[in-house]
Amino acid sequence: MQGIGSAGTANGSGNIPPTMTGTLGLVDAAQGLLAAGELEEGATGAGVLLLADGGRYEGELFGAVGVGAGELVFTTGMTGFQESLTDPSFAGQVLTFTYPLIGNYGAQLGCSESSGVWPRGVVVRHAMEVPDHRDSVGNLDSLLRLHGVCGIQAVDTRAITRRVREFGTLLCVFGPLADEESLRARLEKMLPPDLEDLVAQVSIDEPVILNQGATDHEGRALPRLGVLDCGIKYNILRELSRRFEVVWSPPDIGYGRLKKEFVIQALFCSNGPGDPAHPGKATQARLALAAAVADGMPTMGICLGHQLLGLASGLQTYKMRYGHRGANQPVLDLAKNTVLITSQNHGFAVADPKHGMLAQHPSGLCSEVQENLLGAEVKVSFINSNDQTVEGLEVVGKPAFSIQFHPEACPGPHDASPLFDRFAQMVSTHLRGES
Amino acid sequence: MPRRTDIQRVMILGSGPIKIGQGAEFDFSGSQACRALREDGFEVILVNSNPATIQNDPEMADRVYIEPLLPDVVRGILELEKPDALLAGMGGQTALNIASELAHDGTLERLGVELIGSDLEAIDKAENRGLFKKVCESIGLPVPLAIACDSIAEVLAAAEELGNWPLLVRPAFTLGGLGGGTVWNTGELVEISTLGLRNSRINQVLIEESIIGWQEHEYEVMRDSNDNCIIVCTMENIDPMGVHTGESIVVAPQQSLSDRDHQHLRDCSLALIRELNISGGCNVQFAVNQSTGEIRVIEVNPRVSRSSALASKATGYPIARMAAKIAVGYTLDELPNPITGHGTTAAFEPTLDYCVVKIPRWPFDKFRTADRTLGTSMKSTGEVMAIGRCFEEAFLKAWASLEVGHPHPRPLTRADESEGEGMSERAHKPLAERTMVEWLEVATDRRMTALIEAFRRGWSVEQVHEVTRMTRWFLHRFANIAATEAEVVDCDAASPMLIDEDDLWRWKGLGMSDAYICDALAGFPVTGYNALSSEVGETAVMRRRHLFGIHPRYRMVDSCAAEFAAATPYYYSTYEGGQESGIDFIPELQERKKERVVVLGSGPIRIGQGIEFDYCCVHAVMAIRESGRDAIIINNNPETVSTDFDTSDRLYFEPISLECVTEVLLREQAHGILLQFGGQTALNLAIPLEERIPTLGEHGLQTRIFGTSPDAIDQASDRQRFAEFARLAGLRIPNGLTGKTSDDVRAAAAKIGFPILIRPSYVLGGRGMEILTNEQQLSAYLAEAYIAPNKPLLVDEYLGHATELDVDAVSDGEQVLVGAIMEHLEEAGIHSGDSTCFIPPQNIGEEMLTRVRKQTETIGLGLKIVGCFNIQFALQGERLYVLEVNPRSSRTVPFVAKSSGVPLARIAARLTLGEKLRDLNIPEPNNTLVCVKVPVFPFIKLRGLDPAPGPEMKSTGEVMGSDITAEVAYLKARMATEIPVNTTGGVYLTVRDEDKQGLIPVALQLSDLGMKIYATPGTAHALRDGGVQCEIAYRIAEGKSPDALGLMRRGEIQFIVNVPTISGGAIRDGNMMRRLAVEMNIPFVTTMNGARMEVAAIRAAGQGPTTPQRLQVSYLDGRGI
C-alpha cells in the first residue's frame, strides 16, 4: 500500500536494492527530542533583532537562551523547515522563513539533513507551539533548544525579506530586548561569517565507507564513489548510496588518497556553507575535484561542489545580492529547453562566462581570476530562468558536470532527481569503456 | 514553442447561466482567456447564453453570440463563423460536454475546426471512473480500494479483506447508485448488499473502502506542450472527506503536510497530468489518512475550475490566462509572469507568505426549509476568500465577508436555531448542548459556529476531533480564537477607551474586527453590537485604535513572498505588530496627481445579488480609469472578474465592512467612494460611512460618497419617507403599513385586507417575502419571521392581475436617461429577479410607456438621483403603481446593456464623477431585436425547497435569447436554461378555477400541436366544455389511477401547466409534482402567461432550428463619452 510515509523520490522508489533498504546509520538531529524532558529551559520574553543597516525589529524570543548572530538570509519554502534547519549550508547564517506559520507538523525523525541545526539564529512570524502530525516528536522550539539555537518570532518577516531583497544579505544580531545596547555593540564588532572556515565546521573529520559491499538488484557490486563532504545533506548520501558504494570523506582528504587507499571509481563534491573561494577546506576540496576531472574520473558537484568546479575551471565566483533559497527556483535545461522547478540554497554563484556577474551583492565580494586546472573547457548547461545566473556546468569532453541546485530536494520538489541517474549512467558508461 | 501561426480565429465557449456548482468562476476564466488571446492578435468568437457576464460584453470578444449553449446551436455558429479552433476548457463541464459531442459526431473534423487546450482522450480518461482507475493503477497511484462481489459470501470476505468500517456498498449498473450506501457493521453490510445484489442488473456489488473522515487536499497543476509542469497552489480542506470541496472551508497553502508528504503528492500530481497528457490547467484531489499517511487519488478535473479560480486569487498566478496561451502554442518559460515582471516567467511555482481561507456562501438564510446538510453535491451559490498572516486572521476576515448571520463568532443561543416569534426571548438561553453536538457532527453551514462554541464551552481539541474528524491543527486555531475572545470578555477594560495597547495589537493581529472586540467587551449583548452606544461601540474601538496609531499593514499578493519586486497592485490587510510602516507602499501616493476613487464590490454571489453586480463594478472601474482617475476595488469574491489582478488600478481583497472600507479610504487617501454598483451590500454602508466621514477628516482625509447622497438613498429605501415623496410627486403606490411587533402586523393586515404582500424591510432578493391570503397564513409566517423594533415588517396591498414593468435608468440630477423598460411575463407578485422579461415591452401601448418614462424622470429628478436607479412598476388596468425604487444598479443592467447597447453602468459611473448626460456621447439604443431574459433555478440541488417562483427570489442566474420575434427569442432563452422544450408527448394541466376559461385556448393549441392532454378532474371538466379532448389524471390525494406522478414516472408527461392558488406558507399543493418534474427535467410553468409563452415556444421549436443572432450592439459608439 503506497503512502506518503514511504521514503524515496518520484522515480527512485522502485530502484532501491534490497540490501539498501535499511538505514545508513546516520544520526538524526531530531533524535534527542525523544528525551525532550531533559531539555534546558528556553528563552522567553521580549527580544530585539538588529540589522547592520540600522533596521530594528522587536519580537518574542524562543528556542535556546542566548544571542543569535550571523548573516541574515531568507528562504521562501512553505514546507521543510526541519530540512532547512539541518542543512549545513546554512552554517553562519540567521535564517528567516518567509512563510509565516512554521512548525505546523512538528520535527520528525528521518527528516533531518544532518545531525545538527546549523543556522546561528532563526527568525519566524509564528513558531507553532502544538504541532499536528503522526510522526511529530517535538516542536520548532524544542528542536532549537536541543541544539542550542536561538529564535525570535512575532517579527515582521515580510519587512525583513524586503530589506534583504533591496539591500542584500547583511549581518544581524538578536537577543533580549533588555540587552539591546550590548547587542548593538556586538553587531558593530561582528565579522562576516564568510571569513570563517565554515566548511571545516560542518564536515566530517575521518572517512567512512557508508555501505560497504553494496550491490545492485542483480547482486553486482556497485561502483565505489568518493564523496567530498563540504557540509553534505543526508539525502544526497541516501541518493548516492542507492547507486554507489559511498566513501564519505572529509573535504581535505586529497584526490591521491581517495584513489590509492580507497580505490574510488568516481568522485562527488557536496554542497556546503560559505565562500567557495575561502582558502580553507573549500580550497582543498576544489583541488581534489580539479585533479579528478583532469584525471578523467567521472565527477559530479552539487551547490558548493558546483561552485568549486567553476573556480577550478578558471571561472570566477561571486557573492549574490541575496541568493536563491527556496523550493521554487525555475531552472532552464539548455540542452532540452525544459524547465525544472528546483530546491536551492546558495548565496554565491559562478560568474557567467558570457554575461558576467548577475545579481551581485553590494559588497562586491568576488574571487580572483585563476587558471583552469581541469585541462578542458566548461560550458553552461543550466541557467536560472528568473535572473539568468549559472545553474549548471559541463566539462567539455570529460565525464564531469555540476549543478547549483539540489536534485536531492529535501526540502523541495523532485524534478531534478534524474540527475543522480545521469551521474550513475555516466559512471557505468565510463567503467564499461575502461574495461 | 512560440505562438501558433496556423490558427487565427478561435471560438471560446462560456458556461451559460450561473447555477449551483457552476458559477462566476467561468466568467473570470473566460474573460482572461479572451484578453490573453486578443492581445496576441487572435480573433475571438465567444458564445455564452448568460447576459450578466463580462466575457460576452461587445468589447471583450470580436464576435459575440448570446445563444443557448447546446451542441446543435454551437454547431450552427461554427458553420456560420468557420473558426480555426475551438477552446472549450474555459467554460466548465457545459463547454467540455459540447466540445466532446461535436468532436465525436464529426462536426469539428468536417468543418476543419481544431479542438485546442483540452485533449478529448484526456477528458475521457479523467472523467470515466473505470478508465481513470486504470490510468492511476498504471502509474502506481492508489485509488479507493474496491472489490467486486457476486454473492453475500464474497461480500463478507471482501469486508474482511478491506478491514476497516465503515464500508461503501455500490451496486453495479444501477441508476444513481440505487440500493447502495455506507455501512458500519456486518448487519448493515448484509442487509444493504442483499438489496444491492438484487437491484444490480448483473447481480454484483462493489464493496469499497470508505474514506470518510480522511483529509482532503487539492493540487492545481499547469503543464505545457513541452512537458513543463508546475504546481500553482496547494489547498487543504478543513472539512474532511465526505463534504464536496466546493462546500468545504478551504485553506491555502496546505498546513498539515510535511515537506515529505507534500512532495509525494506533488510527484503524484505531475505523474497524473503527464499520463493523462493534459496541457493547460488541471486540478487533482487527494484523500490523505492523517494517522497512517495512506493516500488515495480521488479525482482530476482536466480544465480550469472553481478551484483554479480560487488558486489564481490565492496566489496571484493567472491560471486561465496561461492555460489560454498554452492552448495556442506557447510554453510556460516563454510567457512573462505578469505579477513579478522583470524577466520572470510563468514557469514558476508561486510561494505564499500568508494564509488564505475560503468559506462557501450557502443560501440557507433565504431557504429556511431547504435541507442544510452538506455532502457530495454542492449547495452553495458562491464563496468568499480572505487573506491574513495567520490562519485565525484569514478565517475571521472570511467570516466577516460572508454577510450571513453575525459578522463574527458569538455565543450560540436558542435564537440561532430558528428565527421567528419569541426569538428575542430565546436569545437569552444558550443553545442546548445536544443541539451543538448535532451541529458539530453533521456538516452544515452552522458547523463553523459550533466549532468556536464548543471551545467556548471548554471542550478540548481531542473531544472536538472525536466528533468532527477535523485535523487537529485547525481545531487548535479555533480554540485559540475562543480563548482570545474569552480574554476580551474577561478583560479589565470597562470600555474600549481603556483597552491596553498591547492587548489591542494582539487581538487585531488575530483578526478580530473592531465590531467583534466591542461586542465581546460588552459581553455579547442580546441586542447585538450595533445597538451599543457610541462610547462603547465599534467606532469607540476604532478611535482607541487610531489613538495608538494601530492601522492595518497592507501586503501585496505577489506570488513570490517578496523575493522579487512585484508589479501587481493586489493587496490584503493585516495587523502585524511590526513598527515598520510603508511596507508594500504605493509608490509616490502623496505626489500622485490622479484622483483616487474606491468602488465597493458586491461580495459573495448569493441569491438576489449575483454576478450582475460584479459586471456593474467592472464597468464602473472602466469608466473611472477612462476618466483619468485611479480606480480602486474592495471585494472578497474570488470567482469574479472584479478581483482579477489587472481589472482595477488597485485591488483590496477585504471584507466589505465599515471598518475595512474606512481603513482603505485612509490608506489610499481616496477622493471618493462609489457605492451604487455593489448591490445592497455596498448600499447598506451609505449611512454608516457618511457618519464616519467627519472622523476621517480628523485624519486629514477629505473624501466623499460620489453619486446619489445617503439621504436620497434613505428617502428611496425608507417606506414612510418614500410614501411622502410619492404623495407630493403625484405617484401612485400600493397601500402599505409597517409593523414593529406582531400585533402591529396583524392590525396592518386587517386594515389593508387580504391578500397582502409581507416582507422584512431592507432586504435583498425578497428574502422572507410572501403573499398571504388569510389570518392562518399570517400566524404561520409570524412564527418564523424575525421581527424587532429595528427590523420591522412591511405589509403591502397585493395587486392582483397586474403587469410588472422594470426600468433601469440613470440620472445626473438634471436629466434622466431611460436605459430600457422591461415587461415581465409573470404578473406582479413573482419576484422581479425570478420573472421572465422582455425588451422592448410586448403588450404595453406607447402612451403607457410614455407615462412610465415620465414617472421615471419624476422619480430620478425628485429623489436627486446621481447615477443608476431601478424602478419596479405595476400596471393594473390603466392604473400605474410604483412598487419599489432602488437607488443603485440592478441585476438587469447588463441585460439592458446587451439588449440596447447602452452601457448604463459605465454612463452612471461617469455621472457620479460629476459629468453631465448632455456632454456624453450616448450610443443610440438598438431596437432591431426582441430580447428575453429567463431565470434559472437551483431546485435540483436544493431539496426541501418548493420549486415554484413566488415573491421571494429563488433563481441563481439567468439566460438571454434574442431574435426578430418574441416567440423565437423566448424559445432560445428557454433552450438555454437546459430544460428541454418538448414538442411532442403529453401535457398535464391543472389550474385554479379562475384560470380555467383562460386555459381552454392554450389547451386547444397544444392539442393542435399534436400533444396529448391530461388534466385533473375539475380542469378536465372545464376543458371538455370548451371542446378540448383530454384524459383525466387524478390528484395524488385522491389515490386513484392514473395520477400525475405515475404518468410522469412512466414518461407520459412532457410538459406541465400548474397554476397553484395564491401561495402561503412553505408547503403548497403540487409541491410533490413539481419536485418530481425537477428531478425528471420535465418543463413546467406556474402562471397562465408562462403557459401561453411556452406554447408559443413549442410552436416555434416545431418550425426547425433557430438562426443564431450575433450581438450587434457596441459600446464603442459611446467611447467618446
PDB file of N, CA and C in Angstrom, chain B residues 224-256:
ATOM      1  N   ASP B 224       2.580  22.463 -20.063  1.00  0.00           N
ATOM      2  CA  ASP B 224       2.565  22.940 -21.442  1.00  0.00           C
ATOM      3  C   ASP B 224       2.947  21.815 -22.389  1.00  0.00           C
ATOM      4  N   SER B 225       2.939  22.129 -23.692  1.00  0.00           N
ATOM      5  CA  SER B 225       3.164  21.088 -24.688  1.00  0.00           C
ATOM      6  C   SER B 225       4.602  20.581 -24.666  1.00  0.00           C
ATOM      7  N   ASN B 226       5.475  21.301 -23.996  1.00  0.00           N
ATOM      8  CA  ASN B 226       6.860  20.870 -23.902  1.00  0.00           C
ATOM      9  C   ASN B 226       7.110  20.095 -22.612  1.00  0.00           C
ATOM     10  N   ASP B 227       6.020  19.684 -21.959  1.00  0.00           N
ATOM     11  CA  ASP B 227       6.083  18.882 -20.737  1.00  0.00           C
ATOM     12  C   ASP B 227       6.654  19.630 -19.533  1.00  0.00           C
ATOM     13  N   ASN B 228       6.652  20.943 -19.568  1.00  0.00           N
ATOM     14  CA  ASN B 228       6.992  21.674 -18.349  1.00  0.00           C
ATOM     15  C   ASN B 228       5.774  21.650 -17.436  1.00  0.00           C
ATOM     16  N   CYS B 229       5.998  21.298 -16.180  1.00  0.00           N
ATOM     17  CA  CYS B 229       4.889  21.194 -15.229  1.00  0.00           C
ATOM     18  C   CYS B 229       5.187  22.009 -13.989  1.00  0.00           C
ATOM     19  N   ILE B 230       4.170  22.671 -13.499  1.00  0.00           N
ATOM     20  CA  ILE B 230       4.321  23.355 -12.215  1.00  0.00           C
ATOM     21  C   ILE B 230       3.073  23.154 -11.361  1.00  0.00           C
ATOM     22  N   ILE B 231       3.258  23.307 -10.057  1.00  0.00           N
ATOM     23  CA  ILE B 231       2.127  23.337  -9.133  1.00  0.00           C
ATOM     24  C   ILE B 231       1.888  24.802  -8.807  1.00  0.00           C
ATOM     25  N   VAL B 232       0.695  25.288  -9.107  1.00  0.00           N
ATOM     26  CA  VAL B 232       0.412  26.692  -8.826  1.00  0.00           C
ATOM     27  C   VAL B 232       0.077  26.877  -7.354  1.00  0.00           C
ATOM     28  N   CYS B 233      -0.661  25.927  -6.807  1.00  0.00           N
ATOM     29  CA  CYS B 233      -1.161  26.144  -5.451  1.00  0.00           C
ATOM     30  C   CYS B 233      -1.563  24.807  -4.841  1.00  0.00           C
ATOM     31  N   THR B 234      -1.350  24.686  -3.560  1.00  0.00           N
ATOM     32  CA  THR B 234      -1.901  23.539  -2.843  1.00  0.00           C
ATOM     33  C   THR B 234      -2.998  24.062  -1.937  1.00  0.00           C
ATOM     34  N   MET B 235      -3.998  23.222  -1.707  1.00  0.00           N
ATOM     35  CA  MET B 235      -5.103  23.648  -0.851  1.00  0.00           C
ATOM     36  C   MET B 235      -5.510  22.492   0.051  1.00  0.00           C
ATOM     37  N   GLU B 236      -5.904  22.814   1.251  1.00  0.00           N
ATOM     38  CA  GLU B 236      -6.325  21.787   2.201  1.00  0.00           C
ATOM     39  C   GLU B 236      -7.731  22.114   2.671  1.00  0.00           C
ATOM     40  N   ASN B 237      -8.603  21.108   2.665  1.00  0.00           N
ATOM     41  CA  ASN B 237      -9.976  21.325   3.130  1.00  0.00           C
ATOM     42  C   ASN B 237     -10.036  21.137   4.638  1.00  0.00           C
ATOM     43  N   ILE B 238     -10.732  22.033   5.307  1.00  0.00           N
ATOM     44  CA  ILE B 238     -10.899  21.846   6.751  1.00  0.00           C
ATOM     45  C   ILE B 238     -11.917  20.745   7.000  1.00  0.00           C
ATOM     46  N   ASP B 239     -12.952  20.710   6.185  1.00  0.00           N
ATOM     47  CA  ASP B 239     -13.935  19.635   6.321  1.00  0.00           C
ATOM     48  C   ASP B 239     -13.314  18.369   5.758  1.00  0.00           C
ATOM     49  N   PRO B 240     -13.354  17.279   6.505  1.00  0.00           N
ATOM     50  CA  PRO B 240     -12.755  16.049   5.983  1.00  0.00           C
ATOM     51  C   PRO B 240     -13.556  15.477   4.818  1.00  0.00           C
ATOM     52  N   MET B 241     -13.021  14.427   4.199  1.00  0.00           N
ATOM     53  CA  MET B 241     -13.665  13.774   3.065  1.00  0.00           C
ATOM     54  C   MET B 241     -15.121  13.471   3.396  1.00  0.00           C
ATOM     55  N   GLY B 242     -15.958  13.612   2.405  1.00  0.00           N
ATOM     56  CA  GLY B 242     -17.389  13.397   2.615  1.00  0.00           C
ATOM     57  C   GLY B 242     -18.149  14.672   2.308  1.00  0.00           C
ATOM     58  N   VAL B 243     -17.455  15.808   2.373  1.00  0.00           N
ATOM     59  CA  VAL B 243     -18.065  17.083   2.003  1.00  0.00           C
ATOM     60  C   VAL B 243     -17.379  17.552   0.729  1.00  0.00           C
ATOM     61  N   HIS B 244     -18.157  17.842  -0.287  1.00  0.00           N
ATOM     62  CA  HIS B 244     -17.644  18.328  -1.576  1.00  0.00           C
ATOM     63  C   HIS B 244     -16.667  19.483  -1.346  1.00  0.00           C
ATOM     64  N   THR B 245     -15.616  19.519  -2.139  1.00  0.00           N
ATOM     65  CA  THR B 245     -14.614  20.567  -1.918  1.00  0.00           C
ATOM     66  C   THR B 245     -15.203  21.968  -2.109  1.00  0.00           C
ATOM     67  N   GLY B 246     -16.216  22.068  -2.978  1.00  0.00           N
ATOM     68  CA  GLY B 246     -16.882  23.353  -3.163  1.00  0.00           C
ATOM     69  C   GLY B 246     -17.698  23.765  -1.947  1.00  0.00           C
ATOM     70  N   GLU B 247     -17.981  22.810  -1.075  1.00  0.00           N
ATOM     71  CA  GLU B 247     -18.781  23.072   0.137  1.00  0.00           C
ATOM     72  C   GLU B 247     -17.898  23.163   1.374  1.00  0.00           C
ATOM     73  N   SER B 248     -16.606  22.941   1.199  1.00  0.00           N
ATOM     74  CA  SER B 248     -15.700  22.910   2.349  1.00  0.00           C
ATOM     75  C   SER B 248     -15.093  24.281   2.587  1.00  0.00           C
ATOM     76  N   ILE B 249     -14.717  24.494   3.828  1.00  0.00           N
ATOM     77  CA  ILE B 249     -13.857  25.631   4.117  1.00  0.00           C
ATOM     78  C   ILE B 249     -12.460  25.184   3.701  1.00  0.00           C
ATOM     79  N   VAL B 250     -11.816  25.986   2.862  1.00  0.00           N
ATOM     80  CA  VAL B 250     -10.544  25.571   2.266  1.00  0.00           C
ATOM     81  C   VAL B 250      -9.449  26.561   2.647  1.00  0.00           C
ATOM     82  N   VAL B 251      -8.261  26.013   2.877  1.00  0.00           N
ATOM     83  CA  VAL B 251      -7.117  26.819   3.261  1.00  0.00           C
ATOM     84  C   VAL B 251      -6.019  26.661   2.222  1.00  0.00           C
ATOM     85  N   ALA B 252      -5.352  27.740   1.887  1.00  0.00           N
ATOM     86  CA  ALA B 252      -4.179  27.643   1.018  1.00  0.00           C
ATOM     87  C   ALA B 252      -3.054  28.444   1.662  1.00  0.00           C
ATOM     88  N   PRO B 253      -1.812  28.012   1.625  1.00  0.00           N
ATOM     89  CA  PRO B 253      -1.410  26.681   1.166  1.00  0.00           C
ATOM     90  C   PRO B 253      -1.811  25.637   2.199  1.00  0.00           C
ATOM     91  N   GLN B 254      -1.611  24.369   1.879  1.00  0.00           N
ATOM     92  CA  GLN B 254      -1.950  23.328   2.854  1.00  0.00           C
ATOM     93  C   GLN B 254      -1.092  23.518   4.107  1.00  0.00           C
ATOM     94  N   GLN B 255      -1.644  23.139   5.242  1.00  0.00           N
ATOM     95  CA  GLN B 255      -0.981  23.455   6.514  1.00  0.00           C
ATOM     96  C   GLN B 255      -0.414  22.246   7.231  1.00  0.00           C
ATOM     97  N   SER B 256      -1.021  21.080   7.043  1.00  0.00           N
ATOM     98  CA  SER B 256      -0.683  19.993   7.963  1.00  0.00           C
ATOM     99  C   SER B 256       0.211  18.931   7.336  1.00  0.00           C
TER     100      SER B 256
END
